[in-house]
C-alpha atoms as an extended CHARMM CRD file, in Angstrom:
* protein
*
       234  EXT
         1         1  UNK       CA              4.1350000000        9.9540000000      -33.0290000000  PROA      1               0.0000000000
         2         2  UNK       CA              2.9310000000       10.7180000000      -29.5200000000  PROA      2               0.0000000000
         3         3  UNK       CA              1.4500000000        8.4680000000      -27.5490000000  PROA      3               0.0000000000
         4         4  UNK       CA             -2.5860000000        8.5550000000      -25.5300000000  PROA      4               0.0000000000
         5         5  UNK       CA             -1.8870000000        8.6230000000      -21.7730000000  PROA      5               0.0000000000
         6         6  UNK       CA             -5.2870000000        7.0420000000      -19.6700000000  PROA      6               0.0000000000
         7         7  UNK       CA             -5.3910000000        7.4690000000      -16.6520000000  PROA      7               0.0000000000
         8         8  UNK       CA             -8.6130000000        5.8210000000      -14.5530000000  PROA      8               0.0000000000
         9         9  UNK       CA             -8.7850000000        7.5760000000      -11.2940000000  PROA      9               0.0000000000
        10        10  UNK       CA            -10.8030000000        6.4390000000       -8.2330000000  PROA      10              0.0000000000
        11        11  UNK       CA             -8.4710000000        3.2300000000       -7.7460000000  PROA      11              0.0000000000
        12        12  UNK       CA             -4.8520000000        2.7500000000       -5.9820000000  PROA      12              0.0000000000
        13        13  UNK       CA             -1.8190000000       -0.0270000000       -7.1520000000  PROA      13              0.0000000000
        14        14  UNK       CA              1.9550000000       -1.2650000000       -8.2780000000  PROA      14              0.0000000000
        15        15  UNK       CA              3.0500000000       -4.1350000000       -9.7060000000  PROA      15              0.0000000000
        16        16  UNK       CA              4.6270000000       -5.1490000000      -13.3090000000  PROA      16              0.0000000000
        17        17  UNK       CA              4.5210000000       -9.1270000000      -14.0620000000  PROA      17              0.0000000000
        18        18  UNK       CA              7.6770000000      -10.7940000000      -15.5240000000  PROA      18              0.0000000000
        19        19  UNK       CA              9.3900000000      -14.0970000000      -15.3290000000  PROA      19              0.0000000000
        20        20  UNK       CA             11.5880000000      -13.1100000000      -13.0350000000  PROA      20              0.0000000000
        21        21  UNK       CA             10.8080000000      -13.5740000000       -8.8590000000  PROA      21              0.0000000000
        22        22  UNK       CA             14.4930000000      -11.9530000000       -7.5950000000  PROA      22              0.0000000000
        23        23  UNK       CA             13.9930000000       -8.8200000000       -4.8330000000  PROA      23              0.0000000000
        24        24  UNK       CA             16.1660000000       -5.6450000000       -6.0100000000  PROA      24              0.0000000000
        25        25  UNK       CA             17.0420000000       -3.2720000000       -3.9440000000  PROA      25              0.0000000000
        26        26  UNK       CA             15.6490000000       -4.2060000000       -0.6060000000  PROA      26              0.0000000000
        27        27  UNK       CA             18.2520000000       -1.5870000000        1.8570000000  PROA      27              0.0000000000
        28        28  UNK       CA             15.4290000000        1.2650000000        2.4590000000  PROA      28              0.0000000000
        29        29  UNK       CA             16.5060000000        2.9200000000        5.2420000000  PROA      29              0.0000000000
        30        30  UNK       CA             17.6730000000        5.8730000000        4.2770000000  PROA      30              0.0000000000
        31        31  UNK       CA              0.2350000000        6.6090000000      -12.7020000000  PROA      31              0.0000000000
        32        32  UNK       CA             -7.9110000000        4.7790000000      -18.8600000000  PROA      32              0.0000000000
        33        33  UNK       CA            -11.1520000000        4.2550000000      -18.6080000000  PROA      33              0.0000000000
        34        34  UNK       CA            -13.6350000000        3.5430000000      -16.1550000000  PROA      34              0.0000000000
        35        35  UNK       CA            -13.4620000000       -0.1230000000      -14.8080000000  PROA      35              0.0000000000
        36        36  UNK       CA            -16.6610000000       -2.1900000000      -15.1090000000  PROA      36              0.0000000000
        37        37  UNK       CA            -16.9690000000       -5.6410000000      -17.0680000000  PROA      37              0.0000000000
        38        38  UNK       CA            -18.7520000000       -8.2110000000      -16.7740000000  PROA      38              0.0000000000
        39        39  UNK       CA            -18.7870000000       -8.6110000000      -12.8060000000  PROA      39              0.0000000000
        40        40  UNK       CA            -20.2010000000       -5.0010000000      -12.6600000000  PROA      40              0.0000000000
        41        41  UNK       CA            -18.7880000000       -2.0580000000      -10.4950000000  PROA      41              0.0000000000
        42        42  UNK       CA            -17.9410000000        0.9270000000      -12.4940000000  PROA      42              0.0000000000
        43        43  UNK       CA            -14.7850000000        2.8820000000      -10.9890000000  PROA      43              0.0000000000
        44        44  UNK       CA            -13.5400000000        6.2310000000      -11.7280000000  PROA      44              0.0000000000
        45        45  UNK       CA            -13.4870000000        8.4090000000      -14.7710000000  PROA      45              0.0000000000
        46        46  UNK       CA            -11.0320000000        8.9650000000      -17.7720000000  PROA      46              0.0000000000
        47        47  UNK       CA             -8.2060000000       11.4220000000      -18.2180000000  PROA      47              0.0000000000
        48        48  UNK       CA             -6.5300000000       11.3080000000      -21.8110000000  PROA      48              0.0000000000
        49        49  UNK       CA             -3.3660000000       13.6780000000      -22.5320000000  PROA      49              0.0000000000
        50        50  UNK       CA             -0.7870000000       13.4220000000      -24.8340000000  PROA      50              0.0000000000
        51        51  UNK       CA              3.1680000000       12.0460000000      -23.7360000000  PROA      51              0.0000000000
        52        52  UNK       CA              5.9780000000       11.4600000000      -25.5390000000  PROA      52              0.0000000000
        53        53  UNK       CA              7.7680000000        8.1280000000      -26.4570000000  PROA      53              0.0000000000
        54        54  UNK       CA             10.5240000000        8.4480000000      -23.6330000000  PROA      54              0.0000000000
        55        55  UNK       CA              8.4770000000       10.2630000000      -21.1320000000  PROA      55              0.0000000000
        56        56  UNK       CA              9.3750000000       10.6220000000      -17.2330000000  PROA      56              0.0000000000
        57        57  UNK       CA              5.8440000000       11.2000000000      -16.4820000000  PROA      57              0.0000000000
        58        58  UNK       CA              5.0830000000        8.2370000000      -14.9170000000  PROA      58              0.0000000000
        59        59  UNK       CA              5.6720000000        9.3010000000      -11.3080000000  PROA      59              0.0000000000
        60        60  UNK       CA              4.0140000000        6.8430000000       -8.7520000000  PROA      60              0.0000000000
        61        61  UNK       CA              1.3260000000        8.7880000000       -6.7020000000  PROA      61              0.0000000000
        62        62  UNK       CA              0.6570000000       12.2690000000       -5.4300000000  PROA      62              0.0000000000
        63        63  UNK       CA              2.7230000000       14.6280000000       -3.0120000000  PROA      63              0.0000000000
        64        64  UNK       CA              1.0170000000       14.2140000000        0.0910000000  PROA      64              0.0000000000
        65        65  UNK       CA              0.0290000000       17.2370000000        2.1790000000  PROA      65              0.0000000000
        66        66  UNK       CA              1.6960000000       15.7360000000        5.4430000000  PROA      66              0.0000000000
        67        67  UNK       CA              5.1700000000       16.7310000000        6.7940000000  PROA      67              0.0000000000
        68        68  UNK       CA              6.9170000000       13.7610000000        6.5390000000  PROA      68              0.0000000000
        69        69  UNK       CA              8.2570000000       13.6850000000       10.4860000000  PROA      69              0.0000000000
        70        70  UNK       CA             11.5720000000       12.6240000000       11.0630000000  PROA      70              0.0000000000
        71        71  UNK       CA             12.6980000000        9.0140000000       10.1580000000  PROA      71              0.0000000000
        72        72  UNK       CA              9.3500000000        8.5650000000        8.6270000000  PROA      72              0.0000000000
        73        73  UNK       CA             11.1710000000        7.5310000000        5.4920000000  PROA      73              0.0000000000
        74        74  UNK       CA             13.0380000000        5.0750000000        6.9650000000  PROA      74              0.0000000000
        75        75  UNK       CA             10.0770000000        3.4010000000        8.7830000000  PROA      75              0.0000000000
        76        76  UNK       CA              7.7370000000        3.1910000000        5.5520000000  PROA      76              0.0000000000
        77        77  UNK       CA             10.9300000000        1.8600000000        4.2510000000  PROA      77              0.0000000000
        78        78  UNK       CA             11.3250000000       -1.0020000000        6.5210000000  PROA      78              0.0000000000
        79        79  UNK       CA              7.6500000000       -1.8160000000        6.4890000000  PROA      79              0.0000000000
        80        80  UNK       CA              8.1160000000       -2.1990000000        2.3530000000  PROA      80              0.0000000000
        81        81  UNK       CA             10.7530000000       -4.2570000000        2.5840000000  PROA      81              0.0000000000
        82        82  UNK       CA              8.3110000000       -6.5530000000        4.6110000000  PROA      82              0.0000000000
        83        83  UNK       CA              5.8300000000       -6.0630000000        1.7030000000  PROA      83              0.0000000000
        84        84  UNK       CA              8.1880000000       -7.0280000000       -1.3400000000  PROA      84              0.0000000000
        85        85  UNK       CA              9.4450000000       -9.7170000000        0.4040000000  PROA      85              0.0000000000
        86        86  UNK       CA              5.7640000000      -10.8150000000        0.8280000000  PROA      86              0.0000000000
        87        87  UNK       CA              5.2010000000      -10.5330000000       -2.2900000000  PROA      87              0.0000000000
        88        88  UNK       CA              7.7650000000      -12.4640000000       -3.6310000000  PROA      88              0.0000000000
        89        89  UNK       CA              7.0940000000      -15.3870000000       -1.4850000000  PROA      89              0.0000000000
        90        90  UNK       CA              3.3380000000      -15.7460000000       -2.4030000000  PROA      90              0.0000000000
        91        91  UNK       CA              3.3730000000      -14.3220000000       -6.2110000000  PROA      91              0.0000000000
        92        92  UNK       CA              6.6230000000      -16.1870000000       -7.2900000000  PROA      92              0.0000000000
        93        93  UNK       CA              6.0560000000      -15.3720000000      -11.2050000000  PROA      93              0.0000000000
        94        94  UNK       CA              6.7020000000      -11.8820000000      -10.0860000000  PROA      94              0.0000000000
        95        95  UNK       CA              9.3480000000       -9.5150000000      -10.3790000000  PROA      95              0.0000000000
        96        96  UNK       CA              9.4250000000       -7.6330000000       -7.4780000000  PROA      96              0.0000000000
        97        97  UNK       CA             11.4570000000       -4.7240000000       -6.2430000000  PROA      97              0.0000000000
        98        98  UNK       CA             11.5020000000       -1.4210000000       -4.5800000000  PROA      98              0.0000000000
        99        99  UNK       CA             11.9400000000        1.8350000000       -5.8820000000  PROA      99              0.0000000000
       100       100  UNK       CA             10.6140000000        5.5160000000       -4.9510000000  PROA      100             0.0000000000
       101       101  UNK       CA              7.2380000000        7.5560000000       -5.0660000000  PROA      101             0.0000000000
       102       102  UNK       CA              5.9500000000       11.1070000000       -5.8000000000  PROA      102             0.0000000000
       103       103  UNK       CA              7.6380000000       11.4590000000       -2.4820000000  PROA      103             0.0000000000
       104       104  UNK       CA             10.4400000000       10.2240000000       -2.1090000000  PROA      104             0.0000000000
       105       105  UNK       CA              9.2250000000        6.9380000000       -0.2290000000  PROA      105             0.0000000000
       106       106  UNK       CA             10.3220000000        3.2930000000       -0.9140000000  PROA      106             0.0000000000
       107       107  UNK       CA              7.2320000000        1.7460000000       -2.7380000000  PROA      107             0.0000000000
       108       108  UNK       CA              7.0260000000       -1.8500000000       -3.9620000000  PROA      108             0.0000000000
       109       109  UNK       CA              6.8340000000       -2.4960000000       -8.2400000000  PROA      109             0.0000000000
       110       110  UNK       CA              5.5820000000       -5.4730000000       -9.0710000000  PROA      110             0.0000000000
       111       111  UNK       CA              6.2780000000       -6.5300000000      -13.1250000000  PROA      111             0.0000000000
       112       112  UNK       CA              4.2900000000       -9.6350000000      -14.7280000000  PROA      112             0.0000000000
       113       113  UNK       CA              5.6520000000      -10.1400000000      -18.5920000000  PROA      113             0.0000000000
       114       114  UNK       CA              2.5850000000       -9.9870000000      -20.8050000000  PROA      114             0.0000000000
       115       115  UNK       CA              3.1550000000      -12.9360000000      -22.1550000000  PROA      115             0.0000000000
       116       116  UNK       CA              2.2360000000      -14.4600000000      -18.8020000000  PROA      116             0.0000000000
       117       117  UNK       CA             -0.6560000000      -12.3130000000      -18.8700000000  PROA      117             0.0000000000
       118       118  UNK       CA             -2.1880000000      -12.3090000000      -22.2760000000  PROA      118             0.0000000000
       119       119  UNK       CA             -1.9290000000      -13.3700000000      -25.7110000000  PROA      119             0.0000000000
       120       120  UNK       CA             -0.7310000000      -11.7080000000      -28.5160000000  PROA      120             0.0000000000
       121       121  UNK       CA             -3.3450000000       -8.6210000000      -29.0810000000  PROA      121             0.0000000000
       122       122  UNK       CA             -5.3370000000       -9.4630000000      -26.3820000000  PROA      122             0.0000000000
       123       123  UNK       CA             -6.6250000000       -8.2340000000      -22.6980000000  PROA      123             0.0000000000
       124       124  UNK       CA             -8.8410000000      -10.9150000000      -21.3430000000  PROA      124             0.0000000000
       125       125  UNK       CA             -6.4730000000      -13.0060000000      -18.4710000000  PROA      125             0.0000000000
       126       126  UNK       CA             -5.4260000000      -16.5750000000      -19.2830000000  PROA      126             0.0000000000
       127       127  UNK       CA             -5.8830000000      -18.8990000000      -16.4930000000  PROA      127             0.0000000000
       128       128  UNK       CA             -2.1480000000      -18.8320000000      -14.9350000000  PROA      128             0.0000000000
       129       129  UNK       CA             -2.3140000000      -15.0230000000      -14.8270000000  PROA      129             0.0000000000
       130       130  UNK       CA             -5.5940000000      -15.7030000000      -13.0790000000  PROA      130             0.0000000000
       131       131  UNK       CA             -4.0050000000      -18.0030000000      -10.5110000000  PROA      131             0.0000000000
       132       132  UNK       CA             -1.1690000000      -15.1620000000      -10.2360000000  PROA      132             0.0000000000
       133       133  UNK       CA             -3.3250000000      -12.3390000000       -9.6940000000  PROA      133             0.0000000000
       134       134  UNK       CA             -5.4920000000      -13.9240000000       -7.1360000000  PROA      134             0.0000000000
       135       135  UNK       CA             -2.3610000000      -14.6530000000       -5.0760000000  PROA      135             0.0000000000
       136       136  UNK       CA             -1.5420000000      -10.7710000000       -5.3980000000  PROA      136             0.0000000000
       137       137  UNK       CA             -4.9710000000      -10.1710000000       -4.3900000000  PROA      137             0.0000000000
       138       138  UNK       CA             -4.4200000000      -11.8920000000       -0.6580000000  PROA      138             0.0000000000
       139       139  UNK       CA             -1.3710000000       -9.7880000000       -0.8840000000  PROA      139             0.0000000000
       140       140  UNK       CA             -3.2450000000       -5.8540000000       -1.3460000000  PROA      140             0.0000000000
       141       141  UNK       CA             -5.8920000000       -7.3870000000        0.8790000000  PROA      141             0.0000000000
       142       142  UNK       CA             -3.2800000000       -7.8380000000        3.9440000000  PROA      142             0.0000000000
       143       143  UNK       CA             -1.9240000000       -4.5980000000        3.0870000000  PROA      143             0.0000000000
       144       144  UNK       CA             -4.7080000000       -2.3200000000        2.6790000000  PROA      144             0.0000000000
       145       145  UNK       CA             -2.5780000000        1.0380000000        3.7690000000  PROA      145             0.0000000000
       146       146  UNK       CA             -0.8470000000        0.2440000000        0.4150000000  PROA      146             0.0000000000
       147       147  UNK       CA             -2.3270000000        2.7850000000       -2.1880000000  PROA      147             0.0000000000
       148       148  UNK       CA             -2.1810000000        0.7920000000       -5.9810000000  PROA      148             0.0000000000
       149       149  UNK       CA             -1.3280000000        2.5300000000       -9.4500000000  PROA      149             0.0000000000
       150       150  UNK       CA             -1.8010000000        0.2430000000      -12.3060000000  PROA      150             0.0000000000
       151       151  UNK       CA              0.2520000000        0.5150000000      -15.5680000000  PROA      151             0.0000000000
       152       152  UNK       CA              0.0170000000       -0.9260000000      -18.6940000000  PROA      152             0.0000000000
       153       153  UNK       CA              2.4090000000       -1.2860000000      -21.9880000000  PROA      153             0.0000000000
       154       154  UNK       CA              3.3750000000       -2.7430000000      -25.4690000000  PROA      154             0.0000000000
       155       155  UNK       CA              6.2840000000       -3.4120000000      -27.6190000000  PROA      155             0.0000000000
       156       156  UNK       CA              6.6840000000       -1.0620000000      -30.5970000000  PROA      156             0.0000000000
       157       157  UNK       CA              5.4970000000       -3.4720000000      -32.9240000000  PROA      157             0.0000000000
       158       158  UNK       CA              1.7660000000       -1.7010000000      -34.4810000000  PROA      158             0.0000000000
       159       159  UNK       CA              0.3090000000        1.8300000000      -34.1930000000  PROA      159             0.0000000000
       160       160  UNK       CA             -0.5990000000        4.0070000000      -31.2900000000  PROA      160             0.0000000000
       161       161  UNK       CA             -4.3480000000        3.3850000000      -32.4720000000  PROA      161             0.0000000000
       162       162  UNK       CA             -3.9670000000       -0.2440000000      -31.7800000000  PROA      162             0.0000000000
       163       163  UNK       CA             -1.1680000000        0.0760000000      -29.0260000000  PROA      163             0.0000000000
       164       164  UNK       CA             -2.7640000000        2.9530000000      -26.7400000000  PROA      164             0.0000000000
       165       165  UNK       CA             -6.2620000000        1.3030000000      -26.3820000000  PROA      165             0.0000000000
       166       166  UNK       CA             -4.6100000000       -2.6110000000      -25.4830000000  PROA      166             0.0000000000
       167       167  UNK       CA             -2.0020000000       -1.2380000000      -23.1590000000  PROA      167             0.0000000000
       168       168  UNK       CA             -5.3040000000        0.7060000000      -21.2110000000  PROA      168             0.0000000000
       169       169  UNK       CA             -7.5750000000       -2.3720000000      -21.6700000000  PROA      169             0.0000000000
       170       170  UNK       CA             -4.5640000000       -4.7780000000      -19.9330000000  PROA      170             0.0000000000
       171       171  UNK       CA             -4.5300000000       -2.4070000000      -17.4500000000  PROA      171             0.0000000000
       172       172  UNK       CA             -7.6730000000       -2.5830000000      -16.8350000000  PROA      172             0.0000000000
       173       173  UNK       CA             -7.9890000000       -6.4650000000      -17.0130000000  PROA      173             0.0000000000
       174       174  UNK       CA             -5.7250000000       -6.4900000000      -13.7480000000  PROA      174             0.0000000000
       175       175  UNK       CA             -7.9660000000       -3.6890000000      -11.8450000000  PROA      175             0.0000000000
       176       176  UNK       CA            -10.9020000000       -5.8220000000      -12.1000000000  PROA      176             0.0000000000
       177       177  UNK       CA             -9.6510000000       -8.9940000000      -11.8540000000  PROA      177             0.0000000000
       178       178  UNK       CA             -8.0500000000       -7.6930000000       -8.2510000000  PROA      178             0.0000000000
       179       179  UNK       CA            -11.1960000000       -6.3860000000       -7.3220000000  PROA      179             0.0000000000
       180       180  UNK       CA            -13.4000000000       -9.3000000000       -8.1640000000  PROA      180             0.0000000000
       181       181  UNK       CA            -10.8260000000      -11.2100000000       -5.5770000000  PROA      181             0.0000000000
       182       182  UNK       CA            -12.3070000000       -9.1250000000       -3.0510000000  PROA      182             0.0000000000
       183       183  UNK       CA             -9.6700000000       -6.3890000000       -3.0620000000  PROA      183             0.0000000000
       184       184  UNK       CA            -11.3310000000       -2.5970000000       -2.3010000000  PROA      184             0.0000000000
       185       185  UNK       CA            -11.4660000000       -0.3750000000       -5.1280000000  PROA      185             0.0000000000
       186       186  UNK       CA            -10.6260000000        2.3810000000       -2.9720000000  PROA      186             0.0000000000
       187       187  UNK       CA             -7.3760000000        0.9540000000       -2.5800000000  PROA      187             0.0000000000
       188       188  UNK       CA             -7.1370000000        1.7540000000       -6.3250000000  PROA      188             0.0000000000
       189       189  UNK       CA             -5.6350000000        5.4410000000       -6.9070000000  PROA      189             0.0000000000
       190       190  UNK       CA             -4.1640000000        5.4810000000      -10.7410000000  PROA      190             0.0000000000
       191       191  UNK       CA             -5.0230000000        2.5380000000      -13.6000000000  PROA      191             0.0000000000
       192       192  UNK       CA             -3.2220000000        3.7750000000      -16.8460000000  PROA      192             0.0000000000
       193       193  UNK       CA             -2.6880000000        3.3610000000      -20.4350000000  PROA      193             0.0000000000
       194       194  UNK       CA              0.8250000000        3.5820000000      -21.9890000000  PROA      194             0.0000000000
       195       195  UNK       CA              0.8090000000        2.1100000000      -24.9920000000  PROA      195             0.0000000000
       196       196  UNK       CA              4.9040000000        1.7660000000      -26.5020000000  PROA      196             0.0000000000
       197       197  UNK       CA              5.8450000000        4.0000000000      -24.2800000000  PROA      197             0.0000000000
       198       198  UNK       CA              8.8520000000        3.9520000000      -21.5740000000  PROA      198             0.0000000000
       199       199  UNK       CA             10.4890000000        0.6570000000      -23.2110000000  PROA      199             0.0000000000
       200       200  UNK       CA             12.5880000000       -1.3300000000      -20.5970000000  PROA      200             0.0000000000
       201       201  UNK       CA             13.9610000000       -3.0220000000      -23.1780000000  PROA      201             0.0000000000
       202       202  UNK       CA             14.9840000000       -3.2090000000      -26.9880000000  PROA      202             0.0000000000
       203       203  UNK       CA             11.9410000000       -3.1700000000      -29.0260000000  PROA      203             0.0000000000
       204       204  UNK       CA             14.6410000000       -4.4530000000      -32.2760000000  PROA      204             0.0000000000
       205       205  UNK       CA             14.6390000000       -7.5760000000      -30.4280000000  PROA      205             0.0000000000
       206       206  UNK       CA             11.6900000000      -10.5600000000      -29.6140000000  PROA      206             0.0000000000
       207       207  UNK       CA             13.6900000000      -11.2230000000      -25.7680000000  PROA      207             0.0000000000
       208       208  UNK       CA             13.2480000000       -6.9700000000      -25.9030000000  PROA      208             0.0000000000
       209       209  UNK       CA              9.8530000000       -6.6000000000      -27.2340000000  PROA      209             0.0000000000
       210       210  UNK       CA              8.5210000000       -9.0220000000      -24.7770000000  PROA      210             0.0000000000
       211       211  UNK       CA             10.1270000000       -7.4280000000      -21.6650000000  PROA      211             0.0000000000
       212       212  UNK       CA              8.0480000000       -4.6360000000      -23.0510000000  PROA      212             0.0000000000
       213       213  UNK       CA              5.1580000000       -6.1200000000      -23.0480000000  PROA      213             0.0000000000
       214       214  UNK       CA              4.1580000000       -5.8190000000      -19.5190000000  PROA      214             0.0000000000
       215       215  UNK       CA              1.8450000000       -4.6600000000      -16.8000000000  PROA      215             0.0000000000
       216       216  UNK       CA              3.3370000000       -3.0150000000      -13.4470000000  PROA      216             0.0000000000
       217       217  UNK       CA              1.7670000000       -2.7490000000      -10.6700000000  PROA      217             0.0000000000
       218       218  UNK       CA              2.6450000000        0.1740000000       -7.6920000000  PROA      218             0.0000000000
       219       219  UNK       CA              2.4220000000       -0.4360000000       -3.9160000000  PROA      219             0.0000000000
       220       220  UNK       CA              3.2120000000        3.0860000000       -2.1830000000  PROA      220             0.0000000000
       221       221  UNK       CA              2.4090000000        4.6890000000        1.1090000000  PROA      221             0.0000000000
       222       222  UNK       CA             -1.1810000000        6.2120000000        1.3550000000  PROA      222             0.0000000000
       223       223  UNK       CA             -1.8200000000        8.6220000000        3.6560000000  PROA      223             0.0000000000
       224       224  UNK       CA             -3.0690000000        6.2330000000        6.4430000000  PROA      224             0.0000000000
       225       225  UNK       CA              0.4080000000        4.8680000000        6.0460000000  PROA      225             0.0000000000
       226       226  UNK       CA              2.4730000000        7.9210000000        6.2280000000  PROA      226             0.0000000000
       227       227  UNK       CA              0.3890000000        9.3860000000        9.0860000000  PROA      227             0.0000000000
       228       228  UNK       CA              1.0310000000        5.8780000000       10.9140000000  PROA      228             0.0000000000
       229       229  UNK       CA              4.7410000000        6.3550000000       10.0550000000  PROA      229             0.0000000000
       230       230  UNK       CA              4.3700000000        9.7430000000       11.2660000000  PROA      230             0.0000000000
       231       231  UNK       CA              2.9670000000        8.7310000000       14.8970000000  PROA      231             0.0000000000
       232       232  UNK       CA              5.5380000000        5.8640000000       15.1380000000  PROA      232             0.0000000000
       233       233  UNK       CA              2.3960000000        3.1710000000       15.2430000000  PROA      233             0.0000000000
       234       234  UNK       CA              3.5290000000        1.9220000000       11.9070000000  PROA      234             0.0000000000
């Protein structure tokens, strides 16, 4: 069966919560419904279309309409590295690691486990991830020319009704919780919904099914960023 992609626009993040706090791939030179809750703002809209169970879709932000200018990708490179390895010093329950955007860029992908996150079923933050997230949230904050995508998954176990809906909601959960930390919404670009999509692991396995069972969260270039890069004043 296919799976409901959601996609929340109006917002911008990376980052995927594990157990794990290594840095991969540090040499750079060379993707829902509206967010509200309790604490109030409403953000974005909702985008639903249909993706299979090992899709590629999930591409991390937008071509930009800038010419990237010569060694552009190797500064926005650098200045990630200094951003993962932030990261990983004040959100140590983090996996963190860098990997590439819509365009090519280094961007940083932060993965928290689920488990960490939430319990079995559920969306509403436990009071670790709590303490976790609001760590993250000095992290955006001190980097706002970081544009955020937000995505959310679950093991195979249950159906797309039931899997679709959590893995938008967790999603979700980690949007607002950032933003009630004080972190802009406009920073915000992509909060999405993947239900068992894109497994990172074996779902015939607990240790699998768990890896599975994650949020990841996207720092990337925005075009501030790029344009910065572009001038050399990055």
């Amino acid at each position: 069966m296919k799976n409901l992609k959601f996609v929340a626009l109006g917002l911008c993040a990376l980052l995927t919560f594990s157990n794990c706090s290594s840095i991969q791939s540090w040499s750079n030179q060379t993707k829902g419904t509206a967010i509200g809750g309790a604490g109030g703002a409403v953000v974005g809209g909702i985008l639903g279309n249909i993706i299979g169970k090992n899709t590629s879709s999930t591409v991390i932000g937008a071509a930009v309409g800038a010419v990237l200018g010569a060694g552009t990708g190797a500064i926005i490179g650098n200045h990630m590295d200094k951003v993962a390895a932030q990261t990983a010093a004040q959100v140590p329950n983090a996996q963190v690691e860098t990997v590439k955007d819509a365009n090519g860029l280094s961007c940083v992908k932060v993965t928290f486990d689920s488990g960490l996150l939430f319990k079995t079923n559920k969306y509403d933050l436990n009071a670790s991830a709590q303490n976790d997230l609001a760590k993250f949230a000095n992290v955006l904050k001190q980097n706002s020319d970081c544009s955020v995508d937000i995505q959310g998954y679950t093991d195979s176990t249950g159906t797309d009704a039931i899997n679709n809906p959590l893995s938008v909601n967790r999603a979700q959960s980690v949007a607002q919780y950032l933003v009630s930390q004080g972190v802009p919404t406009a920073q915000f670009k992509n909060v999405s919904g993947f239900g068992s999509s894109n497994p990172v692991a074996d779902n015939s396995t607990e240790a699998g099914r768990q890896k599975n069972r994650r949020v990841e969260v996207y720092l990337y270039a925005s075009q501030e960023m790029i344009d910065k890069a572009n001038a050399g004043t990055l």
